[in-house]
Amino acid sequence: MKILKYILLLILLFFLALTVYLSTAKGVFTVTKSKIISIDKTTVFHYVNDFQNWEFFWKTNDHNRKINYPINTIGVGSSLRWTDSNGDSFVKTIYLKENDSIAQKVNWYGESGEAYITFKDTIGGTKVTWNTSGELDFMGKLKSLVSGGFENKLRLDFENNLTTLENVLNKEISTYTVDLDGVVEVAHQKYLKRKDESKISEYYSVLQKSLPMLHRFVQDNNIKTNNQQFAVFDTYDIEKNKTIFSLGTTLKDIIYTTPESEFTVDSIQPHQALKIMLKGDYSHSKEAWDKGFDYLKKNNLEQDFNGAFREVYVKNKIGVKQPSQWITEIYIPVKKHSIKTINTTSINPVNEE
């Protein structure tokens, strides 16, 4: 009986000592991991800035993990929530500097912290640094002690995530093709549009946020379209780093919008255009446009500024998450009188239910 009392007393003393230790121990943690990724800084930043891409590099051995995406997954105010065997977690972007850094609030199973991801040009590509810090409460310190250290787990997670990010980007971003499809006839078409502007360097970030907005407006109002989105560029000023554009979708039926609506109806007049096909991430768009302009120069074709300079997003992030599978058609209007021996084909709006 005395032995049992001693055992119970030892157990009690152990838990008292453990409680005192955990109560007085510092729960502050800081984890920093860096990796050089052989992709340009802008591309890496845009990929990480979209939470829909995180499932491809935020790896885990927990097969019970379920990811919940909100409407906004890009930029300030965007967030990501997930649930796994350990409970619920979320991360939210609270600040960013374009092509430079992202600041976030994070909660791992009840433990709060802050995270900073920075992107710096360096020899060999982009240096991505992932830093997080916070303070564990009593239960957090207990779990950390039992599991071998909260910092150690985060450090291993960050290391694995950065390695996976490099592998994914090398595959998804580096896989692309640019093809010239010749001069085509563009038919007359009415389209719903939303006008916007941005810095040229930030255009594809704005596009990624605007595409879902147009898609939701069409869905919410039961508007019949050809299910493809495109951008018509009204202004593209390289010196001022500014572009004014309209994001639109071709209408099947005539509709009317209210004067105060941010969405209006416009039309594209018939014209001829050089068609370029880009399969892959938007970071290769400049190469595709340059290839088109070079083709015009070599074939003595004149641009028609009365036509629509367009990018048609045949396959984009709304339906396909992998950038290597995106398809963008680029149209550079050309004057008809300049075409002599080049064959042309007709292109009409695609009608799909």
JSON list of C-alpha atoms in Angstrom, two decimals, residues 160-321:
[
{"chain": "A", "resi": 160, "resn": "ASN", "atom": "CA", "xyz": [9.74, 20.08, -47.84]},
{"chain": "A", "resi": 161, "resn": "ASN", "atom": "CA", "xyz": [7.34, 22.72, -49.14]},
{"chain": "A", "resi": 162, "resn": "LEU", "atom": "CA", "xyz": [10.09, 24.83, -50.72]},
{"chain": "A", "resi": 163, "resn": "THR", "atom": "CA", "xyz": [11.61, 21.78, -52.37]},
{"chain": "A", "resi": 164, "resn": "THR", "atom": "CA", "xyz": [8.22, 20.74, -53.73]},
{"chain": "A", "resi": 165, "resn": "LEU", "atom": "CA", "xyz": [7.53, 24.31, -54.86]},
{"chain": "A", "resi": 166, "resn": "GLU", "atom": "CA", "xyz": [10.72, 24.27, -56.92]},
{"chain": "A", "resi": 167, "resn": "ASN", "atom": "CA", "xyz": [9.82, 20.92, -58.51]},
{"chain": "A", "resi": 168, "resn": "VAL", "atom": "CA", "xyz": [6.25, 22.01, -59.30]},
{"chain": "A", "resi": 169, "resn": "LEU", "atom": "CA", "xyz": [7.34, 25.34, -60.80]},
{"chain": "A", "resi": 170, "resn": "ASN", "atom": "CA", "xyz": [10.04, 23.73, -62.91]},
{"chain": "A", "resi": 171, "resn": "LYS", "atom": "CA", "xyz": [7.41, 21.42, -64.36]},
{"chain": "A", "resi": 172, "resn": "GLU", "atom": "CA", "xyz": [4.34, 23.67, -64.54]},
{"chain": "A", "resi": 173, "resn": "ILE", "atom": "CA", "xyz": [5.96, 26.95, -65.53]},
{"chain": "A", "resi": 174, "resn": "SER", "atom": "CA", "xyz": [8.71, 25.61, -67.78]},
{"chain": "A", "resi": 175, "resn": "THR", "atom": "CA", "xyz": [6.31, 23.44, -69.81]},
{"chain": "A", "resi": 176, "resn": "TYR", "atom": "CA", "xyz": [4.83, 25.59, -72.59]},
{"chain": "A", "resi": 177, "resn": "THR", "atom": "CA", "xyz": [4.53, 26.00, -76.36]},
{"chain": "A", "resi": 178, "resn": "VAL", "atom": "CA", "xyz": [3.97, 29.01, -78.64]},
{"chain": "A", "resi": 179, "resn": "ASP", "atom": "CA", "xyz": [2.52, 28.39, -82.11]},
{"chain": "A", "resi": 180, "resn": "LEU", "atom": "CA", "xyz": [1.56, 30.74, -84.96]},
{"chain": "A", "resi": 181, "resn": "ASP", "atom": "CA", "xyz": [-1.79, 29.83, -86.55]},
{"chain": "A", "resi": 182, "resn": "GLY", "atom": "CA", "xyz": [-1.64, 32.39, -89.38]},
{"chain": "A", "resi": 183, "resn": "VAL", "atom": "CA", "xyz": [-4.08, 35.14, -90.30]},
{"chain": "A", "resi": 184, "resn": "VAL", "atom": "CA", "xyz": [-7.73, 34.48, -89.49]},
{"chain": "A", "resi": 185, "resn": "GLU", "atom": "CA", "xyz": [-11.06, 36.24, -89.99]},
{"chain": "A", "resi": 186, "resn": "VAL", "atom": "CA", "xyz": [-12.58, 37.48, -86.75]},
{"chain": "A", "resi": 187, "resn": "ALA", "atom": "CA", "xyz": [-16.37, 37.71, -86.90]},
{"chain": "A", "resi": 188, "resn": "HIS", "atom": "CA", "xyz": [-18.58, 40.41, -85.45]},
{"chain": "A", "resi": 189, "resn": "GLN", "atom": "CA", "xyz": [-19.49, 39.67, -81.85]},
{"chain": "A", "resi": 190, "resn": "LYS", "atom": "CA", "xyz": [-21.30, 41.35, -78.99]},
{"chain": "A", "resi": 191, "resn": "TYR", "atom": "CA", "xyz": [-19.67, 40.94, -75.62]},
{"chain": "A", "resi": 192, "resn": "LEU", "atom": "CA", "xyz": [-20.18, 41.74, -71.95]},
{"chain": "A", "resi": 193, "resn": "LYS", "atom": "CA", "xyz": [-17.23, 43.61, -70.49]},
{"chain": "A", "resi": 194, "resn": "ARG", "atom": "CA", "xyz": [-15.81, 45.11, -67.34]},
{"chain": "A", "resi": 195, "resn": "LYS", "atom": "CA", "xyz": [-13.23, 47.86, -67.86]},
{"chain": "A", "resi": 196, "resn": "ASP", "atom": "CA", "xyz": [-10.13, 47.97, -65.68]},
{"chain": "A", "resi": 197, "resn": "GLU", "atom": "CA", "xyz": [-6.56, 49.21, -65.61]},
{"chain": "A", "resi": 198, "resn": "SER", "atom": "CA", "xyz": [-3.32, 48.18, -63.97]},
{"chain": "A", "resi": 199, "resn": "LYS", "atom": "CA", "xyz": [0.42, 48.37, -64.17]},
{"chain": "A", "resi": 200, "resn": "ILE", "atom": "CA", "xyz": [1.66, 46.16, -66.98]},
{"chain": "A", "resi": 201, "resn": "SER", "atom": "CA", "xyz": [3.86, 44.34, -64.48]},
{"chain": "A", "resi": 202, "resn": "GLU", "atom": "CA", "xyz": [0.79, 43.56, -62.35]},
{"chain": "A", "resi": 203, "resn": "TYR", "atom": "CA", "xyz": [-1.66, 42.75, -65.15]},
{"chain": "A", "resi": 204, "resn": "TYR", "atom": "CA", "xyz": [-1.76, 38.98, -64.68]},
{"chain": "A", "resi": 205, "resn": "SER", "atom": "CA", "xyz": [-2.24, 39.34, -60.94]},
{"chain": "A", "resi": 206, "resn": "VAL", "atom": "CA", "xyz": [-5.26, 41.57, -61.65]},
{"chain": "A", "resi": 207, "resn": "LEU", "atom": "CA", "xyz": [-6.46, 39.12, -64.30]},
{"chain": "A", "resi": 208, "resn": "GLN", "atom": "CA", "xyz": [-6.37, 36.20, -61.87]},
{"chain": "A", "resi": 209, "resn": "LYS", "atom": "CA", "xyz": [-8.69, 38.10, -59.52]},
{"chain": "A", "resi": 210, "resn": "SER", "atom": "CA", "xyz": [-10.94, 39.54, -62.25]},
{"chain": "A", "resi": 211, "resn": "LEU", "atom": "CA", "xyz": [-11.67, 36.34, -64.18]},
{"chain": "A", "resi": 212, "resn": "PRO", "atom": "CA", "xyz": [-13.70, 34.80, -61.30]},
{"chain": "A", "resi": 213, "resn": "MET", "atom": "CA", "xyz": [-15.60, 38.09, -60.88]},
{"chain": "A", "resi": 214, "resn": "LEU", "atom": "CA", "xyz": [-16.76, 38.02, -64.51]},
{"chain": "A", "resi": 215, "resn": "HIS", "atom": "CA", "xyz": [-17.58, 34.33, -64.24]},
{"chain": "A", "resi": 216, "resn": "ARG", "atom": "CA", "xyz": [-19.71, 34.88, -61.11]},
{"chain": "A", "resi": 217, "resn": "PHE", "atom": "CA", "xyz": [-21.58, 37.83, -62.66]},
{"chain": "A", "resi": 218, "resn": "VAL", "atom": "CA", "xyz": [-22.51, 35.71, -65.68]},
{"chain": "A", "resi": 219, "resn": "GLN", "atom": "CA", "xyz": [-23.56, 32.77, -63.50]},
{"chain": "A", "resi": 220, "resn": "ASP", "atom": "CA", "xyz": [-25.55, 34.84, -60.99]},
{"chain": "A", "resi": 221, "resn": "ASN", "atom": "CA", "xyz": [-27.51, 36.61, -63.75]},
{"chain": "A", "resi": 222, "resn": "ASN", "atom": "CA", "xyz": [-28.03, 33.54, -65.97]},
{"chain": "A", "resi": 223, "resn": "ILE", "atom": "CA", "xyz": [-26.39, 35.27, -68.93]},
{"chain": "A", "resi": 224, "resn": "LYS", "atom": "CA", "xyz": [-25.82, 33.03, -71.97]},
{"chain": "A", "resi": 225, "resn": "THR", "atom": "CA", "xyz": [-22.25, 33.30, -73.24]},
{"chain": "A", "resi": 226, "resn": "ASN", "atom": "CA", "xyz": [-19.74, 31.18, -75.12]},
{"chain": "A", "resi": 227, "resn": "ASN", "atom": "CA", "xyz": [-18.09, 30.31, -71.77]},
{"chain": "A", "resi": 228, "resn": "GLN", "atom": "CA", "xyz": [-14.79, 31.90, -72.70]},
{"chain": "A", "resi": 229, "resn": "GLN", "atom": "CA", "xyz": [-13.23, 35.02, -71.25]},
{"chain": "A", "resi": 230, "resn": "PHE", "atom": "CA", "xyz": [-10.93, 37.41, -73.05]},
{"chain": "A", "resi": 231, "resn": "ALA", "atom": "CA", "xyz": [-9.18, 40.75, -72.60]},
{"chain": "A", "resi": 232, "resn": "VAL", "atom": "CA", "xyz": [-9.30, 43.59, -75.13]},
{"chain": "A", "resi": 233, "resn": "PHE", "atom": "CA", "xyz": [-6.37, 45.98, -74.66]},
{"chain": "A", "resi": 234, "resn": "ASP", "atom": "CA", "xyz": [-7.29, 49.63, -75.21]},
{"chain": "A", "resi": 235, "resn": "THR", "atom": "CA", "xyz": [-3.99, 51.06, -73.99]},
{"chain": "A", "resi": 236, "resn": "TYR", "atom": "CA", "xyz": [-0.63, 49.38, -73.48]},
{"chain": "A", "resi": 237, "resn": "ASP", "atom": "CA", "xyz": [1.93, 52.01, -72.46]},
{"chain": "A", "resi": 238, "resn": "ILE", "atom": "CA", "xyz": [5.27, 50.38, -71.75]},
{"chain": "A", "resi": 239, "resn": "GLU", "atom": "CA", "xyz": [6.98, 53.65, -70.79]},
{"chain": "A", "resi": 240, "resn": "LYS", "atom": "CA", "xyz": [4.34, 54.44, -68.15]},
{"chain": "A", "resi": 241, "resn": "ASN", "atom": "CA", "xyz": [3.96, 50.76, -67.21]},
{"chain": "A", "resi": 242, "resn": "LYS", "atom": "CA", "xyz": [0.20, 51.07, -67.62]},
{"chain": "A", "resi": 243, "resn": "THR", "atom": "CA", "xyz": [-2.49, 49.14, -69.47]},
{"chain": "A", "resi": 244, "resn": "ILE", "atom": "CA", "xyz": [-6.21, 49.87, -69.82]},
{"chain": "A", "resi": 245, "resn": "PHE", "atom": "CA", "xyz": [-8.22, 46.84, -70.81]},
{"chain": "A", "resi": 246, "resn": "SER", "atom": "CA", "xyz": [-11.69, 45.31, -70.82]},
{"chain": "A", "resi": 247, "resn": "LEU", "atom": "CA", "xyz": [-12.26, 41.79, -69.60]},
{"chain": "A", "resi": 248, "resn": "GLY", "atom": "CA", "xyz": [-15.17, 40.29, -71.50]},
{"chain": "A", "resi": 249, "resn": "THR", "atom": "CA", "xyz": [-17.10, 37.27, -72.70]},
{"chain": "A", "resi": 250, "resn": "THR", "atom": "CA", "xyz": [-19.04, 36.87, -75.96]},
{"chain": "A", "resi": 251, "resn": "LEU", "atom": "CA", "xyz": [-22.84, 37.02, -75.61]},
{"chain": "A", "resi": 252, "resn": "LYS", "atom": "CA", "xyz": [-25.27, 34.61, -77.23]},
{"chain": "A", "resi": 253, "resn": "ASP", "atom": "CA", "xyz": [-28.25, 36.92, -76.67]},
{"chain": "A", "resi": 254, "resn": "ILE", "atom": "CA", "xyz": [-28.56, 40.70, -76.56]},
{"chain": "A", "resi": 255, "resn": "ILE", "atom": "CA", "xyz": [-28.72, 41.99, -72.98]},
{"chain": "A", "resi": 256, "resn": "TYR", "atom": "CA", "xyz": [-28.93, 45.40, -71.35]},
{"chain": "A", "resi": 257, "resn": "THR", "atom": "CA", "xyz": [-27.17, 46.60, -68.23]},
{"chain": "A", "resi": 258, "resn": "THR", "atom": "CA", "xyz": [-28.11, 49.44, -65.90]},
{"chain": "A", "resi": 259, "resn": "PRO", "atom": "CA", "xyz": [-26.18, 52.75, -66.14]},
{"chain": "A", "resi": 260, "resn": "GLU", "atom": "CA", "xyz": [-24.63, 52.25, -62.72]},
{"chain": "A", "resi": 261, "resn": "SER", "atom": "CA", "xyz": [-23.41, 48.71, -63.50]},
{"chain": "A", "resi": 262, "resn": "GLU", "atom": "CA", "xyz": [-19.67, 48.10, -63.75]},
{"chain": "A", "resi": 263, "resn": "PHE", "atom": "CA", "xyz": [-20.50, 45.66, -66.57]},
{"chain": "A", "resi": 264, "resn": "THR", "atom": "CA", "xyz": [-21.47, 47.03, -70.01]},
{"chain": "A", "resi": 265, "resn": "VAL", "atom": "CA", "xyz": [-22.06, 45.66, -73.51]},
{"chain": "A", "resi": 266, "resn": "ASP", "atom": "CA", "xyz": [-19.72, 46.36, -76.43]},
{"chain": "A", "resi": 267, "resn": "SER", "atom": "CA", "xyz": [-18.96, 44.82, -79.81]},
{"chain": "A", "resi": 268, "resn": "ILE", "atom": "CA", "xyz": [-15.99, 43.66, -81.85]},
{"chain": "A", "resi": 269, "resn": "GLN", "atom": "CA", "xyz": [-16.23, 44.55, -85.54]},
{"chain": "A", "resi": 270, "resn": "PRO", "atom": "CA", "xyz": [-15.16, 42.05, -88.23]},
{"chain": "A", "resi": 271, "resn": "HIS", "atom": "CA", "xyz": [-11.47, 42.19, -89.00]},
{"chain": "A", "resi": 272, "resn": "GLN", "atom": "CA", "xyz": [-8.48, 40.03, -89.79]},
{"chain": "A", "resi": 273, "resn": "ALA", "atom": "CA", "xyz": [-5.89, 39.13, -87.18]},
{"chain": "A", "resi": 274, "resn": "LEU", "atom": "CA", "xyz": [-2.77, 37.09, -86.73]},
{"chain": "A", "resi": 275, "resn": "LYS", "atom": "CA", "xyz": [-3.53, 34.28, -84.28]},
{"chain": "A", "resi": 276, "resn": "ILE", "atom": "CA", "xyz": [-0.90, 33.01, -81.83]},
{"chain": "A", "resi": 277, "resn": "MET", "atom": "CA", "xyz": [-1.55, 30.04, -79.58]},
{"chain": "A", "resi": 278, "resn": "LEU", "atom": "CA", "xyz": [0.13, 29.87, -76.15]},
{"chain": "A", "resi": 279, "resn": "LYS", "atom": "CA", "xyz": [-0.20, 26.69, -74.14]},
{"chain": "A", "resi": 280, "resn": "GLY", "atom": "CA", "xyz": [1.21, 27.23, -70.66]},
{"chain": "A", "resi": 281, "resn": "ASP", "atom": "CA", "xyz": [1.55, 29.83, -67.93]},
{"chain": "A", "resi": 282, "resn": "TYR", "atom": "CA", "xyz": [0.88, 33.53, -68.56]},
{"chain": "A", "resi": 283, "resn": "SER", "atom": "CA", "xyz": [4.52, 34.33, -67.80]},
{"chain": "A", "resi": 284, "resn": "HIS", "atom": "CA", "xyz": [5.24, 33.33, -71.42]},
{"chain": "A", "resi": 285, "resn": "SER", "atom": "CA", "xyz": [2.72, 35.80, -72.88]},
{"chain": "A", "resi": 286, "resn": "LYS", "atom": "CA", "xyz": [5.36, 38.40, -73.76]},
{"chain": "A", "resi": 287, "resn": "GLU", "atom": "CA", "xyz": [7.28, 35.80, -75.74]},
{"chain": "A", "resi": 288, "resn": "ALA", "atom": "CA", "xyz": [4.07, 34.88, -77.60]},
{"chain": "A", "resi": 289, "resn": "TRP", "atom": "CA", "xyz": [3.24, 38.53, -78.42]},
{"chain": "A", "resi": 290, "resn": "ASP", "atom": "CA", "xyz": [6.84, 39.21, -79.48]},
{"chain": "A", "resi": 291, "resn": "LYS", "atom": "CA", "xyz": [6.76, 36.19, -81.77]},
{"chain": "A", "resi": 292, "resn": "GLY", "atom": "CA", "xyz": [3.59, 37.54, -83.36]},
{"chain": "A", "resi": 293, "resn": "PHE", "atom": "CA", "xyz": [4.97, 41.06, -83.91]},
{"chain": "A", "resi": 294, "resn": "ASP", "atom": "CA", "xyz": [8.16, 39.57, -85.35]},
{"chain": "A", "resi": 295, "resn": "TYR", "atom": "CA", "xyz": [6.03, 37.55, -87.78]},
{"chain": "A", "resi": 296, "resn": "LEU", "atom": "CA", "xyz": [4.23, 40.72, -88.90]},
{"chain": "A", "resi": 297, "resn": "LYS", "atom": "CA", "xyz": [7.53, 42.47, -89.53]},
{"chain": "A", "resi": 298, "resn": "LYS", "atom": "CA", "xyz": [9.00, 39.60, -91.54]},
{"chain": "A", "resi": 299, "resn": "ASN", "atom": "CA", "xyz": [5.86, 39.31, -93.68]},
{"chain": "A", "resi": 300, "resn": "ASN", "atom": "CA", "xyz": [5.31, 43.07, -94.15]},
{"chain": "A", "resi": 301, "resn": "LEU", "atom": "CA", "xyz": [1.94, 42.99, -92.40]},
{"chain": "A", "resi": 302, "resn": "GLU", "atom": "CA", "xyz": [0.56, 46.21, -90.92]},
{"chain": "A", "resi": 303, "resn": "GLN", "atom": "CA", "xyz": [-1.26, 46.36, -87.61]},
{"chain": "A", "resi": 304, "resn": "ASP", "atom": "CA", "xyz": [-4.90, 47.45, -87.76]},
{"chain": "A", "resi": 305, "resn": "PHE", "atom": "CA", "xyz": [-5.52, 49.65, -84.72]},
{"chain": "A", "resi": 306, "resn": "ASN", "atom": "CA", "xyz": [-9.25, 49.61, -85.42]},
{"chain": "A", "resi": 307, "resn": "GLY", "atom": "CA", "xyz": [-9.33, 45.92, -84.61]},
{"chain": "A", "resi": 308, "resn": "ALA", "atom": "CA", "xyz": [-9.26, 44.24, -81.20]},
{"chain": "A", "resi": 309, "resn": "PHE", "atom": "CA", "xyz": [-5.90, 43.36, -79.68]},
{"chain": "A", "resi": 310, "resn": "ARG", "atom": "CA", "xyz": [-6.99, 40.40, -77.57]},
{"chain": "A", "resi": 311, "resn": "GLU", "atom": "CA", "xyz": [-6.00, 37.53, -75.35]},
{"chain": "A", "resi": 312, "resn": "VAL", "atom": "CA", "xyz": [-8.65, 34.80, -75.26]},
{"chain": "A", "resi": 313, "resn": "TYR", "atom": "CA", "xyz": [-8.37, 32.59, -72.18]},
{"chain": "A", "resi": 314, "resn": "VAL", "atom": "CA", "xyz": [-9.61, 29.31, -73.64]},
{"chain": "A", "resi": 315, "resn": "LYS", "atom": "CA", "xyz": [-8.45, 27.32, -70.62]},
{"chain": "A", "resi": 316, "resn": "ASN", "atom": "CA", "xyz": [-7.67, 29.19, -67.42]},
{"chain": "A", "resi": 317, "resn": "LYS", "atom": "CA", "xyz": [-7.58, 28.77, -63.65]},
{"chain": "A", "resi": 318, "resn": "ILE", "atom": "CA", "xyz": [-11.38, 28.66, -63.38]},
{"chain": "A", "resi": 319, "resn": "GLY", "atom": "CA", "xyz": [-11.47, 25.21, -64.95]},
{"chain": "A", "resi": 320, "resn": "VAL", "atom": "CA", "xyz": [-7.83, 24.05, -64.91]},
{"chain": "A", "resi": 321, "resn": "LYS", "atom": "CA", "xyz": [-5.51, 24.54, -61.95]}
]
